[in-house]
PDB file of C-alpha atoms in Angstrom:
ATOM      1  CA  UNK A 304     153.581 123.807 161.356  1.00 76.00           C
ATOM      2  CA  UNK A 305     154.563 125.756 165.056  1.00 86.00           C
ATOM      3  CA  UNK A 306     152.103 125.103 166.906  1.00 90.00           C
ATOM      4  CA  UNK A 307     153.314 127.163 169.558  1.00 89.00           C
ATOM      5  CA  UNK A 308     153.414 130.631 167.264  1.00 90.00           C
ATOM      6  CA  UNK A 309     149.986 129.488 167.138  1.00 94.00           C
ATOM      7  CA  UNK A 310     148.337 129.201 170.457  1.00 93.00           C
ATOM      8  CA  UNK A 311     149.369 132.608 171.390  1.00 92.00           C
ATOM      9  CA  UNK A 312     148.612 134.300 168.590  1.00 93.00           C
ATOM     10  CA  UNK A 313     144.767 133.403 168.389  1.00 95.00           C
ATOM     11  CA  UNK A 314     144.594 131.716 171.834  1.00 94.00           C
ATOM     12  CA  UNK A 315     145.787 133.932 174.338  1.00 83.00           C
ATOM     13  CA  UNK A 316     143.343 131.069 177.211  1.00 80.00           C
ATOM     14  CA  UNK A 317     145.465 127.892 176.730  1.00 75.00           C
ATOM     15  CA  UNK A 318     142.160 125.233 178.950  1.00 83.00           C
ATOM     16  CA  UNK A 319     140.786 123.307 177.233  1.00 87.00           C
ATOM     17  CA  UNK A 320     142.583 123.477 173.336  1.00 93.00           C
ATOM     18  CA  UNK A 321     142.206 120.554 171.279  1.00 94.00           C
ATOM     19  CA  UNK A 322     144.884 119.972 168.969  1.00 95.00           C
ATOM     20  CA  UNK A 323     144.124 117.138 165.666  1.00 96.00           C
ATOM     21  CA  UNK A 324     146.932 116.918 163.010  1.00 96.00           C
ATOM     22  CA  UNK A 325     144.843 115.027 160.304  1.00 96.00           C
ATOM     23  CA  UNK A 326     145.664 113.354 156.436  1.00 95.00           C
ATOM     24  CA  UNK A 327     144.251 112.435 153.991  1.00 93.00           C
ATOM     25  CA  UNK A 328     143.432 109.146 155.675  1.00 96.00           C
ATOM     26  CA  UNK A 329     142.640 110.720 158.842  1.00 96.00           C
ATOM     27  CA  UNK A 330     140.614 113.469 158.115  1.00 96.00           C
ATOM     28  CA  UNK A 331     136.870 111.412 158.516  1.00 96.00           C
ATOM     29  CA  UNK A 332     137.767 110.165 162.101  1.00 97.00           C
ATOM     30  CA  UNK A 333     139.555 113.398 162.917  1.00 97.00           C
ATOM     31  CA  UNK A 334     135.943 115.460 162.209  1.00 97.00           C
ATOM     32  CA  UNK A 335     133.492 113.051 163.312  1.00 96.00           C
ATOM     33  CA  UNK A 336     135.520 113.448 166.936  1.00 95.00           C
ATOM     34  CA  UNK A 337     136.420 117.320 166.905  1.00 96.00           C
ATOM     35  CA  UNK A 338     132.274 117.349 165.675  1.00 96.00           C
ATOM     36  CA  UNK A 339     131.406 114.903 168.646  1.00 94.00           C
ATOM     37  CA  UNK A 340     133.214 116.979 171.264  1.00 93.00           C
ATOM     38  CA  UNK A 341     131.559 120.391 170.391  1.00 94.00           C
ATOM     39  CA  UNK A 342     128.174 117.639 170.452  1.00 92.00           C
ATOM     40  CA  UNK A 343     129.254 116.945 174.252  1.00 90.00           C
ATOM     41  CA  UNK A 344     128.624 121.094 174.914  1.00 90.00           C
ATOM     42  CA  UNK A 345     124.852 121.857 175.926  1.00 83.00           C
ATOM     43  CA  UNK A 346     125.498 124.702 176.172  1.00 91.00           C
ATOM     44  CA  UNK A 347     126.796 124.851 172.143  1.00 95.00           C
ATOM     45  CA  UNK A 348     122.922 125.136 170.108  1.00 96.00           C
ATOM     46  CA  UNK A 349     122.254 122.051 167.626  1.00 95.00           C
ATOM     47  CA  UNK A 350     121.448 124.652 164.711  1.00 96.00           C
ATOM     48  CA  UNK A 351     125.064 125.938 165.394  1.00 97.00           C
ATOM     49  CA  UNK A 352     126.376 122.159 165.191  1.00 97.00           C
ATOM     50  CA  UNK A 353     123.922 121.583 162.956  1.00 97.00           C
ATOM     51  CA  UNK A 354     125.574 124.271 160.070  1.00 97.00           C
ATOM     52  CA  UNK A 355     129.017 124.246 161.765  1.00 97.00           C
ATOM     53  CA  UNK A 356     129.605 121.021 161.030  1.00 96.00           C
ATOM     54  CA  UNK A 357     129.197 121.195 157.399  1.00 96.00           C
ATOM     55  CA  UNK A 358     131.216 124.071 157.179  1.00 96.00           C
ATOM     56  CA  UNK A 359     134.446 122.753 159.704  1.00 96.00           C
ATOM     57  CA  UNK A 360     134.779 119.820 156.724  1.00 95.00           C
ATOM     58  CA  UNK A 361     134.466 121.745 153.643  1.00 93.00           C
ATOM     59  CA  UNK A 362     137.383 123.288 155.769  1.00 94.00           C
ATOM     60  CA  UNK A 363     139.612 120.325 156.173  1.00 95.00           C
ATOM     61  CA  UNK A 364     138.880 119.161 152.922  1.00 93.00           C
ATOM     62  CA  UNK A 365     140.116 122.213 151.646  1.00 91.00           C
ATOM     63  CA  UNK A 366     143.472 121.069 152.822  1.00 93.00           C
ATOM     64  CA  UNK A 367     143.576 118.019 151.810  1.00 87.00           C
ATOM     65  CA  UNK A 368     141.879 119.039 148.202  1.00 89.00           C
ATOM     66  CA  UNK A 369     143.382 122.953 147.888  1.00 85.00           C
ATOM     67  CA  UNK A 370     147.259 122.667 149.510  1.00 88.00           C
ATOM     68  CA  UNK A 371     149.980 120.487 147.716  1.00 85.00           C
ATOM     69  CA  UNK A 372     150.932 119.232 151.053  1.00 91.00           C
ATOM     70  CA  UNK A 373     149.904 116.312 152.803  1.00 91.00           C
ATOM     71  CA  UNK A 374     148.462 117.342 156.904  1.00 96.00           C
ATOM     72  CA  UNK A 375     146.708 119.824 158.315  1.00 96.00           C
ATOM     73  CA  UNK A 376     146.725 121.655 161.559  1.00 97.00           C
ATOM     74  CA  UNK A 377     142.645 121.809 163.470  1.00 97.00           C
ATOM     75  CA  UNK A 378     142.611 123.345 167.080  1.00 97.00           C
ATOM     76  CA  UNK A 379     139.677 124.132 168.430  1.00 97.00           C
ATOM     77  CA  UNK A 380     138.100 126.046 171.784  1.00 96.00           C
ATOM     78  CA  UNK A 381     135.366 126.471 173.701  1.00 94.00           C
ATOM     79  CA  UNK A 382     134.803 129.684 175.166  1.00 92.00           C
ATOM     80  CA  UNK A 383     132.295 128.348 178.026  1.00 89.00           C
ATOM     81  CA  UNK A 384     131.444 132.098 179.611  1.00 90.00           C
ATOM     82  CA  UNK A 385     131.223 133.393 176.739  1.00 91.00           C
ATOM     83  CA  UNK A 386     129.963 131.153 174.759  1.00 93.00           C
ATOM     84  CA  UNK A 387     131.903 131.199 172.203  1.00 95.00           C
ATOM     85  CA  UNK A 388     133.804 128.441 169.905  1.00 96.00           C
ATOM     86  CA  UNK A 389     137.651 129.212 168.367  1.00 97.00           C
ATOM     87  CA  UNK A 390     138.390 127.249 165.044  1.00 97.00           C
ATOM     88  CA  UNK A 391     141.261 127.294 163.426  1.00 98.00           C
ATOM     89  CA  UNK A 392     142.503 125.320 160.513  1.00 97.00           C
ATOM     90  CA  UNK A 393     145.807 126.012 159.062  1.00 97.00           C
ATOM     91  CA  UNK A 394     148.304 124.295 156.497  1.00 96.00           C
ATOM     92  CA  UNK A 395     151.830 125.406 155.025  1.00 95.00           C
ATOM     93  CA  UNK A 396     150.604 123.835 151.463  1.00 95.00           C
ATOM     94  CA  UNK A 397     150.585 126.182 148.546  1.00 94.00           C
ATOM     95  CA  UNK A 398     148.072 129.386 149.607  1.00 95.00           C
ATOM     96  CA  UNK A 399     144.945 130.194 148.383  1.00 95.00           C
ATOM     97  CA  UNK A 400     146.633 132.989 145.433  1.00 95.00           C
ATOM     98  CA  UNK A 401     149.019 130.340 143.785  1.00 94.00           C
ATOM     99  CA  UNK A 402     145.460 127.965 144.320  1.00 93.00           C
ATOM    100  CA  UNK A 403     143.618 130.210 142.626  1.00 93.00           C
ATOM    101  CA  UNK A 404     146.140 130.309 140.341  1.00 92.00           C
ATOM    102  CA  UNK A 405     145.402 126.575 138.628  1.00 91.00           C
ATOM    103  CA  UNK A 406     142.353 128.354 137.213  1.00 92.00           C
ATOM    104  CA  UNK A 407     143.198 130.429 134.615  1.00 92.00           C
ATOM    105  CA  UNK A 408     140.063 132.288 134.513  1.00 92.00           C
ATOM    106  CA  UNK A 409     142.353 133.630 137.985  1.00 92.00           C
ATOM    107  CA  UNK A 410     146.258 133.182 136.862  1.00 93.00           C
ATOM    108  CA  UNK A 411     146.704 137.336 137.683  1.00 94.00           C
ATOM    109  CA  UNK A 412     144.583 138.134 141.246  1.00 95.00           C
ATOM    110  CA  UNK A 413     146.622 139.505 143.625  1.00 96.00           C
ATOM    111  CA  UNK A 414     146.754 138.133 146.556  1.00 96.00           C
ATOM    112  CA  UNK A 415     144.891 140.092 148.510  1.00 96.00           C
ATOM    113  CA  UNK A 416     142.231 139.564 145.702  1.00 96.00           C
ATOM    114  CA  UNK A 417     142.224 135.791 146.295  1.00 95.00           C
ATOM    115  CA  UNK A 418     141.442 136.185 149.833  1.00 96.00           C
ATOM    116  CA  UNK A 419     137.969 138.825 148.602  1.00 95.00           C
ATOM    117  CA  UNK A 420     136.981 136.178 145.603  1.00 93.00           C
ATOM    118  CA  UNK A 421     137.635 132.804 148.034  1.00 94.00           C
ATOM    119  CA  UNK A 422     135.226 133.770 150.112  1.00 95.00           C
ATOM    120  CA  UNK A 423     131.847 134.375 146.792  1.00 93.00           C
ATOM    121  CA  UNK A 424     130.833 131.392 145.584  1.00 92.00           C
ATOM    122  CA  UNK A 425     131.796 128.961 143.203  1.00 85.00           C
ATOM    123  CA  UNK A 426     135.309 130.542 142.729  1.00 90.00           C
ATOM    124  CA  UNK A 427     137.443 128.069 142.795  1.00 85.00           C
ATOM    125  CA  UNK A 428     140.930 126.981 141.185  1.00 79.00           C
ATOM    126  CA  UNK A 429     138.860 123.528 139.265  1.00 75.00           C
ATOM    127  CA  UNK A 430     139.303 121.508 141.677  1.00 80.00           C
ATOM    128  CA  UNK A 431     136.326 121.435 144.303  1.00 71.00           C
ATOM    129  CA  UNK A 432     132.796 122.903 144.089  1.00 74.00           C
ATOM    130  CA  UNK A 433     133.978 126.514 144.911  1.00 73.00           C
ATOM    131  CA  UNK A 434     131.532 126.479 148.086  1.00 84.00           C
ATOM    132  CA  UNK A 435     133.178 125.558 151.610  1.00 88.00           C
ATOM    133  CA  UNK A 436     134.362 129.299 152.260  1.00 94.00           C
ATOM    134  CA  UNK A 437     131.149 130.828 151.028  1.00 94.00           C
ATOM    135  CA  UNK A 438     128.821 129.058 153.130  1.00 95.00           C
ATOM    136  CA  UNK A 439     131.572 129.114 155.821  1.00 96.00           C
ATOM    137  CA  UNK A 440     131.395 133.301 154.871  1.00 96.00           C
ATOM    138  CA  UNK A 441     127.868 133.290 155.560  1.00 96.00           C
ATOM    139  CA  UNK A 442     127.867 131.078 159.232  1.00 97.00           C
ATOM    140  CA  UNK A 443     130.377 133.859 160.135  1.00 97.00           C
ATOM    141  CA  UNK A 444     127.945 136.531 158.741  1.00 96.00           C
ATOM    142  CA  UNK A 445     125.467 134.733 160.933  1.00 96.00           C
ATOM    143  CA  UNK A 446     126.874 134.521 164.147  1.00 97.00           C
ATOM    144  CA  UNK A 447     130.349 134.939 163.617  1.00 96.00           C
ATOM    145  CA  UNK A 448     132.785 136.947 166.055  1.00 96.00           C
ATOM    146  CA  UNK A 449     135.961 137.528 164.152  1.00 97.00           C
ATOM    147  CA  UNK A 450     136.849 135.982 161.321  1.00 98.00           C
ATOM    148  CA  UNK A 451     140.976 135.673 160.017  1.00 98.00           C
ATOM    149  CA  UNK A 452     142.129 134.336 156.809  1.00 97.00           C
ATOM    150  CA  UNK A 453     145.772 134.421 156.130  1.00 98.00           C
ATOM    151  CA  UNK A 454     148.039 133.079 153.015  1.00 97.00           C
ATOM    152  CA  UNK A 455     150.671 134.428 152.583  1.00 96.00           C
ATOM    153  CA  UNK A 456     151.617 137.821 153.729  1.00 97.00           C
ATOM    154  CA  UNK A 457     148.520 138.670 153.189  1.00 97.00           C
ATOM    155  CA  UNK A 458     144.936 138.677 156.056  1.00 97.00           C
ATOM    156  CA  UNK A 459     141.077 139.267 156.240  1.00 98.00           C
ATOM    157  CA  UNK A 460     139.607 140.201 158.869  1.00 98.00           C
ATOM    158  CA  UNK A 461     136.065 140.847 159.527  1.00 97.00           C
ATOM    159  CA  UNK A 462     135.037 141.837 162.516  1.00 95.00           C
ATOM    160  CA  UNK A 463     132.344 143.822 163.929  1.00 90.00           C
ATOM    161  CA  UNK A 464     130.734 143.964 160.236  1.00 87.00           C
ATOM    162  CA  UNK A 465     133.577 145.007 158.531  1.00 94.00           C
ATOM    163  CA  UNK A 466     136.365 143.381 156.303  1.00 95.00           C
ATOM    164  CA  UNK A 467     139.565 144.613 156.334  1.00 97.00           C
ATOM    165  CA  UNK A 468     142.330 143.086 154.228  1.00 97.00           C
ATOM    166  CA  UNK A 469     146.009 143.997 155.581  1.00 97.00           C
ATOM    167  CA  UNK A 470     148.954 143.537 154.973  1.00 95.00           C
ATOM    168  CA  UNK A 471     150.584 141.608 158.418  1.00 87.00           C
ATOM    169  CA  UNK A 472     153.762 138.613 158.329  1.00 89.00           C
ATOM    170  CA  UNK A 473     153.926 135.505 155.487  1.00 94.00           C
ATOM    171  CA  UNK A 474     151.519 132.712 156.408  1.00 95.00           C
ATOM    172  CA  UNK A 475     152.748 129.825 154.373  1.00 94.00           C
ATOM    173  CA  UNK A 476     149.947 128.161 153.071  1.00 95.00           C
ATOM    174  CA  UNK A 477     146.472 128.981 153.867  1.00 97.00           C
ATOM    175  CA  UNK A 478     145.260 129.985 157.512  1.00 97.00           C
ATOM    176  CA  UNK A 479     141.769 129.870 159.226  1.00 98.00           C
ATOM    177  CA  UNK A 480     140.564 131.259 162.550  1.00 98.00           C
ATOM    178  CA  UNK A 481     136.972 132.419 163.736  1.00 98.00           C
ATOM    179  CA  UNK A 482     134.824 133.154 166.265  1.00 97.00           C
ATOM    180  CA  UNK A 483     131.382 132.605 166.733  1.00 97.00           C
ATOM    181  CA  UNK A 484     128.401 132.682 168.867  1.00 96.00           C
ATOM    182  CA  UNK A 485     126.763 129.327 169.828  1.00 96.00           C
ATOM    183  CA  UNK A 486     123.511 130.701 172.961  1.00 94.00           C
ATOM    184  CA  UNK A 487     121.620 131.783 169.019  1.00 94.00           C
ATOM    185  CA  UNK A 488     119.231 129.313 167.568  1.00 96.00           C
ATOM    186  CA  UNK A 489     120.089 130.006 163.303  1.00 97.00           C
ATOM    187  CA  UNK A 490     118.844 128.286 160.818  1.00 97.00           C
ATOM    188  CA  UNK A 491     120.946 125.965 159.682  1.00 97.00           C
ATOM    189  CA  UNK A 492     120.399 125.012 156.175  1.00 97.00           C
ATOM    190  CA  UNK A 493     119.713 128.928 155.371  1.00 97.00           C
ATOM    191  CA  UNK A 494     123.250 129.047 156.067  1.00 96.00           C
ATOM    192  CA  UNK A 495     124.200 126.501 152.607  1.00 95.00           C
ATOM    193  CA  UNK A 496     122.519 128.569 150.767  1.00 94.00           C
ATOM    194  CA  UNK A 497     119.358 125.029 151.225  1.00 94.00           C
ATOM    195  CA  UNK A 498     121.614 123.342 148.974  1.00 93.00           C
ATOM    196  CA  UNK A 499     121.793 120.009 150.858  1.00 94.00           C
ATOM    197  CA  UNK A 500     119.622 119.442 153.642  1.00 97.00           C
ATOM    198  CA  UNK A 501     122.948 119.714 156.733  1.00 95.00           C
ATOM    199  CA  UNK A 502     120.628 119.687 159.580  1.00 94.00           C
ATOM    200  CA  UNK A 503     119.116 115.692 158.999  1.00 95.00           C
ATOM    201  CA  UNK A 504     122.807 114.985 158.151  1.00 95.00           C
ATOM    202  CA  UNK A 505     124.318 115.895 161.033  1.00 96.00           C
ATOM    203  CA  UNK A 506     121.043 114.900 162.758  1.00 93.00           C
ATOM    204  CA  UNK A 507     122.007 111.676 160.869  1.00 93.00           C
ATOM    205  CA  UNK A 508     125.621 111.804 161.910  1.00 92.00           C
ATOM    206  CA  UNK A 509     126.001 113.026 165.712  1.00 92.00           C
ATOM    207  CA  UNK A 510     122.417 112.634 167.591  1.00 86.00           C
ATOM    208  CA  UNK A 511     120.995 109.208 169.385  1.00 72.00           C
ATOM    209  CA  UNK A 512     117.647 108.185 168.395  1.00 54.00           C
ATOM    210  CA  UNK A 513     116.879 109.536 171.408  1.00 52.00           C
ATOM    211  CA  UNK A 514     118.352 112.784 171.786  1.00 49.00           C
ATOM    212  CA  UNK A 515     117.094 113.495 168.186  1.00 44.00           C
ATOM    213  CA  UNK A 516     113.280 112.284 169.529  1.00 48.00           C
ATOM    214  CA  UNK A 517     113.817 115.143 172.540  1.00 49.00           C
ATOM    215  CA  UNK A 518     114.455 118.062 169.822  1.00 46.00           C
ATOM    216  CA  UNK A 519     111.475 117.944 168.063  1.00 43.00           C
TER     217      UNK A 519
END
């Protein structure tokens, strides 16, 4: 994977960028390290971290479940001045259209249609629940500044409340890039449609008992 290209394209400021490569065996450890690093930034609202931790795991797990390739790359950067968190998850696997086409229901969809569909609830190739990108899209709708989903020759962009799909270059596999605001308090469980208690899950996994008590 061309990490230099990703840096030049998506991270204009090259400082304080975390880059991690993960596979099925290291996914959990890398995920915990990435979230723990985010948690160390006290400027990031706890509710943002609670919702984001769920979405991030789902995006990383999608590489393992759907890409057909063993490795994925996670890149993160926190901008304290702009109060913005930038996250990129990428693989060089089969891509979204080919993955969805493994479900006979979506066999004949176009690449552009696949990008739109995968952000909807319960859209899956049959290997997962179809919930991860849906919850990520809800997070973007709440506090997102920019979201890019690039697979094959098509790119879906959400910015300023508008969604567009364009033909723009070629990415072998799936690339997800997002910028989210970190200073606004949100309802983390609303992001996941109240189907699980992500606030409690995050607090139990990443917040020390003493710190947790001080939150309330």
